[in-house]
Each structure stands twice: as structure tokens, then as C-alpha cells.
XYZ file of C-alpha atoms in Angstrom:
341
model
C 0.000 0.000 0.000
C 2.918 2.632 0.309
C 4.565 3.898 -2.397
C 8.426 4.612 -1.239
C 10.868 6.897 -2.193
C 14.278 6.206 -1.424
C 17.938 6.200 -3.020
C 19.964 3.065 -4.050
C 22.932 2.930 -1.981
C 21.896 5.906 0.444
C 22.194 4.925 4.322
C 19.934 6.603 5.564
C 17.102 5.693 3.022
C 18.114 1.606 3.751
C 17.849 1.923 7.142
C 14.490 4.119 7.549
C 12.931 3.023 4.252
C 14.037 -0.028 2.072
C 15.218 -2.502 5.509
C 11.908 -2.196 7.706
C 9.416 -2.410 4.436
C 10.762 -5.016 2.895
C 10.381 -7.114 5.952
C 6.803 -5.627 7.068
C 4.214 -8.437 5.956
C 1.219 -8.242 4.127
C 1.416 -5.316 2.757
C 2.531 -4.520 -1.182
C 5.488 -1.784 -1.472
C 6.817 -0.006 -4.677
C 10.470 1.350 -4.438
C 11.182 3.905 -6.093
C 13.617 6.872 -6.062
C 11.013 9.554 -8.318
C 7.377 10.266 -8.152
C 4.951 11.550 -11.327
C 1.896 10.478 -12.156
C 2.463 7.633 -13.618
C 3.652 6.062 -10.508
C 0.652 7.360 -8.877
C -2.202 6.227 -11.060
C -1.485 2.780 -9.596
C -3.435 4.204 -6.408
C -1.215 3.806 -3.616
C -2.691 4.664 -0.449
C 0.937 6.162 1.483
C 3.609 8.389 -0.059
C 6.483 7.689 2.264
C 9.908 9.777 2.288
C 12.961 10.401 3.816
C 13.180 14.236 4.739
C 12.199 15.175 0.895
C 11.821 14.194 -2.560
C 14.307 15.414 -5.114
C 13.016 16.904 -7.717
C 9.649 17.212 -6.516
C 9.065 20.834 -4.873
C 6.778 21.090 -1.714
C 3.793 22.337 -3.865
C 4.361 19.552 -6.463
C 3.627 17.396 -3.533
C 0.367 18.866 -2.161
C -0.787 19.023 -5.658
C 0.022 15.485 -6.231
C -1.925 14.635 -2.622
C -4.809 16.116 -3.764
C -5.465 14.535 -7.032
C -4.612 10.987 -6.250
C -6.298 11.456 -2.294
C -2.986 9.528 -0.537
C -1.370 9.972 3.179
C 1.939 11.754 3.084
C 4.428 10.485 5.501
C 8.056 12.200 5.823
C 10.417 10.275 8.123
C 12.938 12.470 9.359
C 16.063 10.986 10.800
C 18.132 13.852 11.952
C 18.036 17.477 12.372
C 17.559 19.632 9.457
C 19.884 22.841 11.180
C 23.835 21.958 10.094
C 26.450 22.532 12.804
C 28.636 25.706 11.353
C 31.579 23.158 10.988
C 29.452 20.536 9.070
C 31.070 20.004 5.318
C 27.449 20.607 3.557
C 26.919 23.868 5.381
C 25.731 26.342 3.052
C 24.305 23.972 0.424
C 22.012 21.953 2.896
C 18.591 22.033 2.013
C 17.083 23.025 5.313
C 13.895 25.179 3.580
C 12.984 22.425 1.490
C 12.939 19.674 4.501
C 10.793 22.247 6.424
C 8.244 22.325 3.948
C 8.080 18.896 3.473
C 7.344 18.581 7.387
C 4.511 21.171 7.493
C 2.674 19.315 4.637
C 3.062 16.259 5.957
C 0.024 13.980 7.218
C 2.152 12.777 9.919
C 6.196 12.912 10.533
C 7.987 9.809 12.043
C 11.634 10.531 14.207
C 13.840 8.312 15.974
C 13.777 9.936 19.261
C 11.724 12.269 21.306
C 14.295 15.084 21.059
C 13.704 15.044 17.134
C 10.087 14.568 17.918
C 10.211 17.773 20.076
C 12.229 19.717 16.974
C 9.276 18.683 14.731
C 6.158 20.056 16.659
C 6.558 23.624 15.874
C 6.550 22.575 12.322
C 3.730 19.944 12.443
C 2.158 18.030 15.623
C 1.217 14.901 13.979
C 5.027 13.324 15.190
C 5.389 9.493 16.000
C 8.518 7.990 16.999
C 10.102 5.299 15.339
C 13.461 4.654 16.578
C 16.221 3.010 14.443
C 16.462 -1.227 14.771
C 17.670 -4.088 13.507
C 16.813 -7.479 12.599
C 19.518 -9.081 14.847
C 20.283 -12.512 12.992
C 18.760 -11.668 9.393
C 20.984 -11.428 6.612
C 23.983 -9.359 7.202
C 23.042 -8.617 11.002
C 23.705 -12.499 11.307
C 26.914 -13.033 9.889
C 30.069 -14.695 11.342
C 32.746 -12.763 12.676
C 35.756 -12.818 9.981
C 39.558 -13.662 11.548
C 42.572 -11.680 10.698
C 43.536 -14.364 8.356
C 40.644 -14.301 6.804
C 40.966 -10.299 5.992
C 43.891 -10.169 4.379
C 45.461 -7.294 6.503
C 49.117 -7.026 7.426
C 48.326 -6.509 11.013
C 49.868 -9.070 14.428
C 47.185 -12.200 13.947
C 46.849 -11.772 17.844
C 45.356 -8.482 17.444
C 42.374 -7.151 18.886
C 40.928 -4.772 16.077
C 39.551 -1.709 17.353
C 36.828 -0.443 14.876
C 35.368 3.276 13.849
C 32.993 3.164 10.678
C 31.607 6.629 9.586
C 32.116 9.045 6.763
C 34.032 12.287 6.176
C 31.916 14.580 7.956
C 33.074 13.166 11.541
C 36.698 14.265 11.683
C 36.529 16.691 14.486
C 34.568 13.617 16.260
C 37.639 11.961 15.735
C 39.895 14.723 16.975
C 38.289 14.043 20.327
C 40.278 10.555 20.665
C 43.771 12.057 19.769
C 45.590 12.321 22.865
C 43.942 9.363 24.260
C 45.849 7.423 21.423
C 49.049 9.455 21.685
C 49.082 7.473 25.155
C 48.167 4.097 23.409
C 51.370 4.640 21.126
C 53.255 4.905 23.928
C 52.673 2.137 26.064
C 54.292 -0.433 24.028
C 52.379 -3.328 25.896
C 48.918 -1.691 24.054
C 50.350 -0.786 21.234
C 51.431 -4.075 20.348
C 47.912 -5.748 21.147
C 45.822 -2.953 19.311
C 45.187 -3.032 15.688
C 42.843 0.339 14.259
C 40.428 0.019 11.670
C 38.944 3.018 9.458
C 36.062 2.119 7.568
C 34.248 4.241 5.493
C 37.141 5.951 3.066
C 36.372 7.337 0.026
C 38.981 8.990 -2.374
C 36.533 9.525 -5.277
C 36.508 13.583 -4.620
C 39.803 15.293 -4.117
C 38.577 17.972 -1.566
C 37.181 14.831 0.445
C 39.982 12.610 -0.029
C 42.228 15.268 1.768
C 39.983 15.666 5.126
C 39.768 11.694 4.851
C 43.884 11.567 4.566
C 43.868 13.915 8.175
C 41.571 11.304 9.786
C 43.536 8.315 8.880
C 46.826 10.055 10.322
C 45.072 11.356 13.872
C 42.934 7.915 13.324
C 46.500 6.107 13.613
C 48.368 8.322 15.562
C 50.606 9.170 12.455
C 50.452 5.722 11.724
C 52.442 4.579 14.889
C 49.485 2.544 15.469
C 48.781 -0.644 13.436
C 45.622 -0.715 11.570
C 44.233 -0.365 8.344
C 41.256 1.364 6.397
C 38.143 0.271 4.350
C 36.373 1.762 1.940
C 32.837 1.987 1.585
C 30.252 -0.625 1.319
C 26.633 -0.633 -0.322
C 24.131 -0.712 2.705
C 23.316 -4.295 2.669
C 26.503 -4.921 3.049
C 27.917 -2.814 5.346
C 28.044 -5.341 8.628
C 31.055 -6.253 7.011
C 33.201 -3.486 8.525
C 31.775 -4.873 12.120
C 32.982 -8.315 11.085
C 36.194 -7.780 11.701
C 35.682 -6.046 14.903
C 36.350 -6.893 18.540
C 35.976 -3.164 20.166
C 34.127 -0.474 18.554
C 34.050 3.414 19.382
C 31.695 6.008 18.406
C 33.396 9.960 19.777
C 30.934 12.793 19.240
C 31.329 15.972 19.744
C 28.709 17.659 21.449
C 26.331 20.095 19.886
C 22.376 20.512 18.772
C 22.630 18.836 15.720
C 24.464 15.940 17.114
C 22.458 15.479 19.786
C 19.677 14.770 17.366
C 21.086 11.963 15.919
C 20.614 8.325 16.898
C 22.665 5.639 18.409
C 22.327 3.215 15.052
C 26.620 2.998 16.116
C 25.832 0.881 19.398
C 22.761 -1.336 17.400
C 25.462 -2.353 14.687
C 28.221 -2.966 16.869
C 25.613 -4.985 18.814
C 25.080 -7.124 16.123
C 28.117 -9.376 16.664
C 27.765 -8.481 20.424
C 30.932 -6.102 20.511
C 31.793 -3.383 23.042
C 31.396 0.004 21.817
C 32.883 3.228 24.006
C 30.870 6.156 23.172
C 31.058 9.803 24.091
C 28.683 10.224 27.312
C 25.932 12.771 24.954
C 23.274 12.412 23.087
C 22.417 10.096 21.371
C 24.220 8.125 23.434
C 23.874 8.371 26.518
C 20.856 5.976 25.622
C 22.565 3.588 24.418
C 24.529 0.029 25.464
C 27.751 1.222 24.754
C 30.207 2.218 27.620
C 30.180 6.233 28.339
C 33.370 7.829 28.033
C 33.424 10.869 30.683
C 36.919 11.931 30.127
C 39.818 12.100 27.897
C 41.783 9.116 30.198
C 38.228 7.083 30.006
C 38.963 6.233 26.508
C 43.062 4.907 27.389
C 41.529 2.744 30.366
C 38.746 1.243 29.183
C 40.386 -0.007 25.746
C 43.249 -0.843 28.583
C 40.716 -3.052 30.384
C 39.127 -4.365 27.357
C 42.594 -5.639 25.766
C 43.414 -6.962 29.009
C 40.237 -8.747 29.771
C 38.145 -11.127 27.160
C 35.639 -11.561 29.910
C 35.094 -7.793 29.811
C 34.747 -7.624 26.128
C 32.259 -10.304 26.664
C 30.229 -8.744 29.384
C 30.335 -5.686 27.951
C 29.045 -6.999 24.173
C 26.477 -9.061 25.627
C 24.687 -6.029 27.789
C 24.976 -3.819 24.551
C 23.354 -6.412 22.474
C 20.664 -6.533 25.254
C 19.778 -3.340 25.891
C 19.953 -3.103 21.941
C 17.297 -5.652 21.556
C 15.284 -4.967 24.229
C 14.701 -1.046 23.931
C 15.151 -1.618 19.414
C 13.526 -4.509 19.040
C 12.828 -4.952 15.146
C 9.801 -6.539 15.420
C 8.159 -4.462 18.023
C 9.224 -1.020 16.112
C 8.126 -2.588 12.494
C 4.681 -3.675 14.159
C 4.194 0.457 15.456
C 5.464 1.468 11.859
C 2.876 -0.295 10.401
C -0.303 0.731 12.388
C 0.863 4.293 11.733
C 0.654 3.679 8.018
C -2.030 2.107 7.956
C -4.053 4.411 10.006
C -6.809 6.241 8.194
């Protein structure tokens, strides 16, 4: 009954869109990343979009809602004001995402933050948070050895994981002394093994912030470790594969704050430990809160040391991930909402 517009290969649109429909029964979906009328005619009964529709204006929209009579849903994952520092500042199309949210039937968020960002804008807000289907697919794999990588890294490694893209580096900037002090203590050093995942050289402005990262990512590569580049969405888990310890930095501001934790849910997947910075979104989240600068050198001190930490650790993240984002549960809501009349 929905009619969905999403993006091959986006991230966002997998995750909010294309994963929970496609496993929502009983109900018939088209995919499709443009709307006209010829889509349309079929008589779909729910529009459903991430943020906006490119190449579809606001008033294209309400003009299309009132000729073929459909519910317009806009699912909006994160906040639609850039921090000054963000790399798409300036060319973000904040005006556009507004609109969409005023004409909207009803708006769906992750969190009740967003949910409070949205009401000025339109009232009709219900909360979907992000979730996974823990042992589907991907989100079931098996964890992949260091032989079985291919990575010139000590085979008695434990592999400590970041995945994200190139608008995080002052998030990473946050963990630079910490590992200043890891590439130091030669006992550490030698046990720890960093992996990057996420690099992508394709644009030469990007490929230079991404070149920074790696450095302060590897201490100027006095660290061992290695980097990945990008994977389509569905295939993604991957990067968490070859994990044993994952970390998620953030700095703190508005527009991080409105994110989610989707970090902790994938590292919870293979039941990993994840230190996170103690904000939003995590501080409601499985992973272990990093107060301080020296929180991040002792607890990856205690988790190298300690398998039965890692263990404890992983297994109450991939808990509280599955009981407070349980798939089911969250598709279930998601449903009755677009069905509702």
C-alpha cells in the first residue's frame, strides 16, 4: 500500500525506508527513487519519504496529494539545522525539509528530542526509533579472523573499529591524545590493531579531510591498523565483522544530539563493546560512556586486558539493543501508523 521513495545505496534511506518495508508483511510496497503520475495512477494509499523528494518541490507534492487522495508520511532521521563546521553547510537544504514537514500527514523521528524539533513545524510526530533485525541477513553473519581479511596486522590483534564518513573528523579529533598514550605504552600498542572504515577517495577535496583522519585515526600511523572503503548498505556489517571493540566519539552540539545511536545497534550485532562519548544520542545507548579524555586509554586498557570484559560488555549492549530496538516491536508500530486512516 505505500509507495516509497528512497535512493539506491543511500544509508539513511536503507535503514528508515528499504530494511523495515521489505520485511513488514502483508502489505505490497513499490520502491522507487522519483514520483509523477504515472507512478501514482497505480493508487497507492501512502507516499512515504525520507526528509524530501528530489526533484519534486513542496507544492508539487500537495498538488500530487490532492489529485490521487494519498497519506503523506516524511520520516525524518536527523536534524535539518547543520552545525557551522558541518562540510554541507551552506548547500544543505534546510527550507525544502521544512516544507516537506509542514505538509506532511504525519512525521515519524527516531527519538523524542527530534520529535520535540518537529512540533513547531507539524504536531502529527510518532517515533520510530532506528532497529535491527539481529540474525537476518547481514546482522547475522560470522565474525571474519585476521587471516581471513587479508590485513598485514599481528594475527593476535584485537581490532579496534570506527565506521563513519568524512563529515566526523573533528569527532575523531576528540580521541587524539587518548591514542598518543596508546602509542606509547608499548604493551597496548602491540595488542591494538585500528580500523577506518568508510574511506572514500573519489573527490579530491574529500579525499584530503579523509587523509587527516587516517593520520590522527593512527596516531601518524604509529598505530597498526588499516582502512576500508565503503560498502553498499546491505553490506555494510562487514566493517563490524572484523571487529572486537568499537568506538563512536561525538562531539557535542544541537545537531548531534539529534542523531541516533544506530553505532551501538550495529556494533551490537556481533555483540561487541562500543565506548561512546557520554551525549546524546548516546547516553541511551549500550555502549560504555566515556566521561573523560583518560576514560577512553583505560577502558580499551581493560578491554585488551580482559576477554571476559569484552564479553560482558558486548552481551549487555546487544541486550539493551534488543530490548529497547527490538525490530519486530518497532516494524509492528510502523505499520499501524501507516495504515491508520
Amino acid at each position: 500500500f505505500p509507495v516509497t521513495i528512497c535512493t539506491p545505496n543511500n544509508g539513511v534511506h536503507y535503514h528508515r525506508i528499504h530494511l523495515p518495508l521489505s520485511k513488514m508483511p502483508g502489505v505490497y510496497v513499490l520502491f522507487t527513487d522519483f514520483i509523477n503520475d504515472e507512478v501514482l495512477q497505480r493508487g497507492f494509499d501512502v507516499v512515504l519519504c525520507n526528509r524530501f523528494v528530489h526533484g519534486c518541490s513542496y507544492q508539487q507534492m500537495e498538488e500530487y496529494r490532492k489529485k490521487y487522495d494519498f497519506r503523506l508520511i516524511v520520516d525524518i532521521d536527523d536534524y535539518w539545522i547543520l552545525d557551522p563546521w558541518h562540510i554541507l553547510q551552506g548547500s544543505y537544504p534546510t527550507t525544502e525539509i521544512v516544507n516537506y514537514m509542514m505538509i506532511a500527514d504525519v512525521v515519524t523521528v527516531t527519538h523524542d528530542r527530534l520529535a520535540m524539533a518537529v512540533k513547531p513545524y507539524n504536531e502529527n510526530v510518532e517515533i520510530l526509533p532506528n532497529a535491527l533485525p539481529y540474525g537476518d541477513g547481514q546482522f547475522g553473519a560470522l565474525k571474519v579472523s585476521i587471516e581471513e581479511s587479508g590485513v598485514d596486522i599481528p594475527k593476535d590483534s584485537l581490532r579496534v573499529l570506527y565506521a563513519g564518513g568524512v563529515t566526523h573528523e573533528k569527532d575523531l579529533n576528540i580521541i587524539a591524545n587518548p591514542w598518543k598514550r596508546i602509542a606509547s605504552d608499548k604493551v597496548l600498542k602491540d595488542k591494538l590493531s585500528f580500523v577506518l572504515a568508510g574511506y572514500d577517495d573519489s573527490n579530491p577535496k574529500v579525499a584530503t579531510i579523509w587523509h587527516r583522519m587516517i593520520s590522527n585515526y593512527l596516531c601518524g600511523f604509529k598505530l597498526n591498523g588499516y582502512v576500508r572503503q565503503p560498502l553498499p548498505p546491505d553490506r555494510y556489517m562487514a566493517f563490524y565483522a572484523e571487529a572486537d571493540i568499537c568506538i563512536a566519539p561525538l562531539v557535542e552540539s544541537r545537531f548531534n544530539s539529534m542523531k541516533s545511536n544506530l553505532k551501538t545497534l550495529e556494533a551490537a550485532a556481533f555483540k561487541l563493546p562500543i565506548l561512546v562519548s557520554n551525549v546524546y544520542p548516546y547516553i541511551e545507548s549500550g555502549g560504555i560512556k566515556i566521561e573523560s579524555q583518560s576514560d577512553w586509554f583505560r577502558y580499551l586498557k581493560l578491554l585488551s586486558k580482559s576477554k571476559e570484559a569484552r564479553e560482558d560488555y558486548g552481551n549487555f549492549n546487544f541486550e539493551y539493543s534488543r530490548n529497547y530496538h527490538n525490530f519486530e516491536s518497532i516494524n509492528t508500530k510502523r505499520k499501524h501508523i501507516y495504515e491508520r486512516k
